[in-house]
Short mmCIF file of N, CA, C and O in Angstrom, two decimals:
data_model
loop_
_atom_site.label_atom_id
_atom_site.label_comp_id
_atom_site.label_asym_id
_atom_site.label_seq_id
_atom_site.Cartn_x
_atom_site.Cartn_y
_atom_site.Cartn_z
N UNK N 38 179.25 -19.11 -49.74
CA UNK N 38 180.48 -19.85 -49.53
C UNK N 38 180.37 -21.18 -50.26
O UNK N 38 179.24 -21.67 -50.34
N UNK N 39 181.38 -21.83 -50.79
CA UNK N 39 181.02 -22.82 -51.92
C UNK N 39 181.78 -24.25 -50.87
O UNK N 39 182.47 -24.09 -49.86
N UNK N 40 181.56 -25.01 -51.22
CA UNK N 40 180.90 -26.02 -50.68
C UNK N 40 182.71 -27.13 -50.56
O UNK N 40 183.23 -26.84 -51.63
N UNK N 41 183.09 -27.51 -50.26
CA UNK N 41 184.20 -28.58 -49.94
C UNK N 41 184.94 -28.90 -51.42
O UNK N 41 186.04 -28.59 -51.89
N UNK N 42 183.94 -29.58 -51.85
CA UNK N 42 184.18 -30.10 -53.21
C UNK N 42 183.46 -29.56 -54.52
O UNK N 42 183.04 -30.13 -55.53
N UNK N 43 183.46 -28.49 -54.20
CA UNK N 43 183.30 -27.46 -55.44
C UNK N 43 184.41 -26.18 -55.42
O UNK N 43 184.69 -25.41 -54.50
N UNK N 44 184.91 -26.27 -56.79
CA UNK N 44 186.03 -25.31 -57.15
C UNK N 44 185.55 -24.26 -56.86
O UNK N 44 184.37 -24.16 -56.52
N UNK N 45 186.42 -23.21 -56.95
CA UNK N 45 186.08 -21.84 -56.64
C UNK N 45 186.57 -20.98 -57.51
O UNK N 45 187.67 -20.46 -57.33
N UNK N 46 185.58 -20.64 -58.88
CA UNK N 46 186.40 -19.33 -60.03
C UNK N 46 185.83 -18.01 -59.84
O UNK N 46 184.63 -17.74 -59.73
N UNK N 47 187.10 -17.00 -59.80
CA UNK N 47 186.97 -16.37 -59.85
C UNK N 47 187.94 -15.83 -61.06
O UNK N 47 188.91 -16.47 -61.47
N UNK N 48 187.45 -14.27 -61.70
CA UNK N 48 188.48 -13.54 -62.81
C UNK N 48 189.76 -13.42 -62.25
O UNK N 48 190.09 -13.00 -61.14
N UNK N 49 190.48 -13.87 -63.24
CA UNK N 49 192.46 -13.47 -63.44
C UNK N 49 192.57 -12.07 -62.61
O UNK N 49 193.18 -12.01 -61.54
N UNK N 50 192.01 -11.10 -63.12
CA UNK N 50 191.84 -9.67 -62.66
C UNK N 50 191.82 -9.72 -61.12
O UNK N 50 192.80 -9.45 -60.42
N UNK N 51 190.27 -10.18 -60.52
CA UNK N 51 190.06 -10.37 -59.52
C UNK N 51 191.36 -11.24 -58.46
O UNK N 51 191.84 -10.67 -57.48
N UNK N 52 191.68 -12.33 -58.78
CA UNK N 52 192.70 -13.11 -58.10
C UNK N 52 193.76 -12.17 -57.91
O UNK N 52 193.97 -11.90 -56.73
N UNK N 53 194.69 -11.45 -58.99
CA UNK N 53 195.68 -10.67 -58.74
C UNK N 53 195.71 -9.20 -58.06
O UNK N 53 196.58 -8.34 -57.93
N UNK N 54 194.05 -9.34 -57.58
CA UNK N 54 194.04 -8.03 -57.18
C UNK N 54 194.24 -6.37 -57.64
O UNK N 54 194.61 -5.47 -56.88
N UNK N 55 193.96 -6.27 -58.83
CA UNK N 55 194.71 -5.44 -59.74
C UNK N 55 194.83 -5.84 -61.10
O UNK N 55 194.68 -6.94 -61.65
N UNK N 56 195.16 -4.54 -61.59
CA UNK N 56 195.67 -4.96 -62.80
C UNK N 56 197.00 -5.37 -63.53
O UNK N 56 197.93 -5.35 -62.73
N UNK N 57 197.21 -5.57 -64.23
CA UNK N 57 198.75 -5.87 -64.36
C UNK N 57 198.98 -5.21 -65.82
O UNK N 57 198.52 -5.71 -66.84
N UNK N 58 199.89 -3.82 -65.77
CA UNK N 58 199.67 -3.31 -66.82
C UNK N 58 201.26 -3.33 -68.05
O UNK N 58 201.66 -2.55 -68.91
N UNK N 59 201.63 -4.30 -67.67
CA UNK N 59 203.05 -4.91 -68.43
C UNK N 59 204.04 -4.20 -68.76
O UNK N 59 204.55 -4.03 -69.87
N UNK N 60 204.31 -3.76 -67.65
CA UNK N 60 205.85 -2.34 -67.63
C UNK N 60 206.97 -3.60 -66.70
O UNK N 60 208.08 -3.25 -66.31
N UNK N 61 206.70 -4.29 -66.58
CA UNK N 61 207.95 -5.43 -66.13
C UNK N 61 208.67 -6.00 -66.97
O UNK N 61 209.83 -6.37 -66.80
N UNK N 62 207.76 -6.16 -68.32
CA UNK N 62 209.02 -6.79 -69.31
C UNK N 62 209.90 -5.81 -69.81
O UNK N 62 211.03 -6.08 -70.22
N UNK N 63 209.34 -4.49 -69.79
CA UNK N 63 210.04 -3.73 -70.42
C UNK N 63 211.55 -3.47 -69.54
O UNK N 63 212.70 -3.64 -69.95
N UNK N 64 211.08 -3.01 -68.24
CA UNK N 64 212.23 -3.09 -67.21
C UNK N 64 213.05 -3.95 -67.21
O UNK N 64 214.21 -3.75 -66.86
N UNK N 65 212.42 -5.56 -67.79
CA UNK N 65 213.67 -6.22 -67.57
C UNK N 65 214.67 -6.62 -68.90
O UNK N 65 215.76 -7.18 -68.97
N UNK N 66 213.51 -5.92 -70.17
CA UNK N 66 214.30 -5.78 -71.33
C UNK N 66 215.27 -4.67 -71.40
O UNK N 66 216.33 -4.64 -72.02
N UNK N 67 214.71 -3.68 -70.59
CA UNK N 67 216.13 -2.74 -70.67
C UNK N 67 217.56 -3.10 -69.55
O UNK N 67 218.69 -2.61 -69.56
N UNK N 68 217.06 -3.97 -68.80
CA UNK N 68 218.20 -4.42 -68.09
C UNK N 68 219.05 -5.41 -68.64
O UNK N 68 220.15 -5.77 -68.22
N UNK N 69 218.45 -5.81 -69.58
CA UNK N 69 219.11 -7.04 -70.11
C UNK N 69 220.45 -6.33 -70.81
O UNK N 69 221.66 -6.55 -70.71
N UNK N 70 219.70 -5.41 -71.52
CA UNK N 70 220.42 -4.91 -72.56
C UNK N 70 221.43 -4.05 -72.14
O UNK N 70 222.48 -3.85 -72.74
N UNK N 71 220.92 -3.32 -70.61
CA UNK N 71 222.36 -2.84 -70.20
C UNK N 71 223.71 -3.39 -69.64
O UNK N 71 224.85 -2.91 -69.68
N UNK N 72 223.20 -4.60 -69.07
CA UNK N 72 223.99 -5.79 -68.67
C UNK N 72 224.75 -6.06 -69.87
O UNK N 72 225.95 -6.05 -69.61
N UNK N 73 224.51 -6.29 -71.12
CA UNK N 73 224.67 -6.89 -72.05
C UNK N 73 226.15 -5.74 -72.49
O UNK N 73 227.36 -5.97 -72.49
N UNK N 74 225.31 -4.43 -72.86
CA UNK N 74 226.58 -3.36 -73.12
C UNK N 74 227.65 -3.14 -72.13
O UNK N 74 228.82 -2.89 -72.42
N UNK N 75 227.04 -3.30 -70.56
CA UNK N 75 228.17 -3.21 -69.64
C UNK N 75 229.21 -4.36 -69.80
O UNK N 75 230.42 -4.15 -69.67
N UNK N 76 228.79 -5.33 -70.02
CA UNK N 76 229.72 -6.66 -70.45
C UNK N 76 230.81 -6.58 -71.46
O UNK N 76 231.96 -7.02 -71.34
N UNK N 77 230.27 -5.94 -72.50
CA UNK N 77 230.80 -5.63 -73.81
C UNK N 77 231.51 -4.55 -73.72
O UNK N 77 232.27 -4.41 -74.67
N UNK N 78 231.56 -3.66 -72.88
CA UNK N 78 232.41 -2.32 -72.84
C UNK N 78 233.61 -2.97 -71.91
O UNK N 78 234.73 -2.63 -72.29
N UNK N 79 233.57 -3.78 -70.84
CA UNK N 79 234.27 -4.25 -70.04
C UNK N 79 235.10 -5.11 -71.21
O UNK N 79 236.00 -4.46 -71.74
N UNK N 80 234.95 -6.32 -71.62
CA UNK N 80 235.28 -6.72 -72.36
C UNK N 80 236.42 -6.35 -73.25
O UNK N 80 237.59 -6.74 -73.19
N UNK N 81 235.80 -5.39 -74.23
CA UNK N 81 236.97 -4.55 -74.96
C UNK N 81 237.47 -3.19 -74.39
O UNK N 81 237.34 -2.17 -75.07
N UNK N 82 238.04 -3.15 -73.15
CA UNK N 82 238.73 -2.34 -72.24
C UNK N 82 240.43 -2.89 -72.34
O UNK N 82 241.29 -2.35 -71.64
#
């Protein structure tokens, strides 16, 4: 156990518990883009 006034590092990995394997940007790049066409179809209706 580390001591009051000593930091405590541990790995990125470790802290998040997991891995983080970057399928979130993609999800929110395809949402963008459907937002984007739903806008645009509304639009010129």
């Amino acid at each position: 156990m580390a001591e009051n006034n000593e930091p405590v590092h541990i790995s990125t990995e470790r802290a998040r518990a997991g891995a983080t394997p970057g399928v979130t940007r993609y999800v929110l790049g395809i949402g963008l883009v459907l937002v984007i066409l739903a806008f645009a179809i509304i639009l010129w209706s």
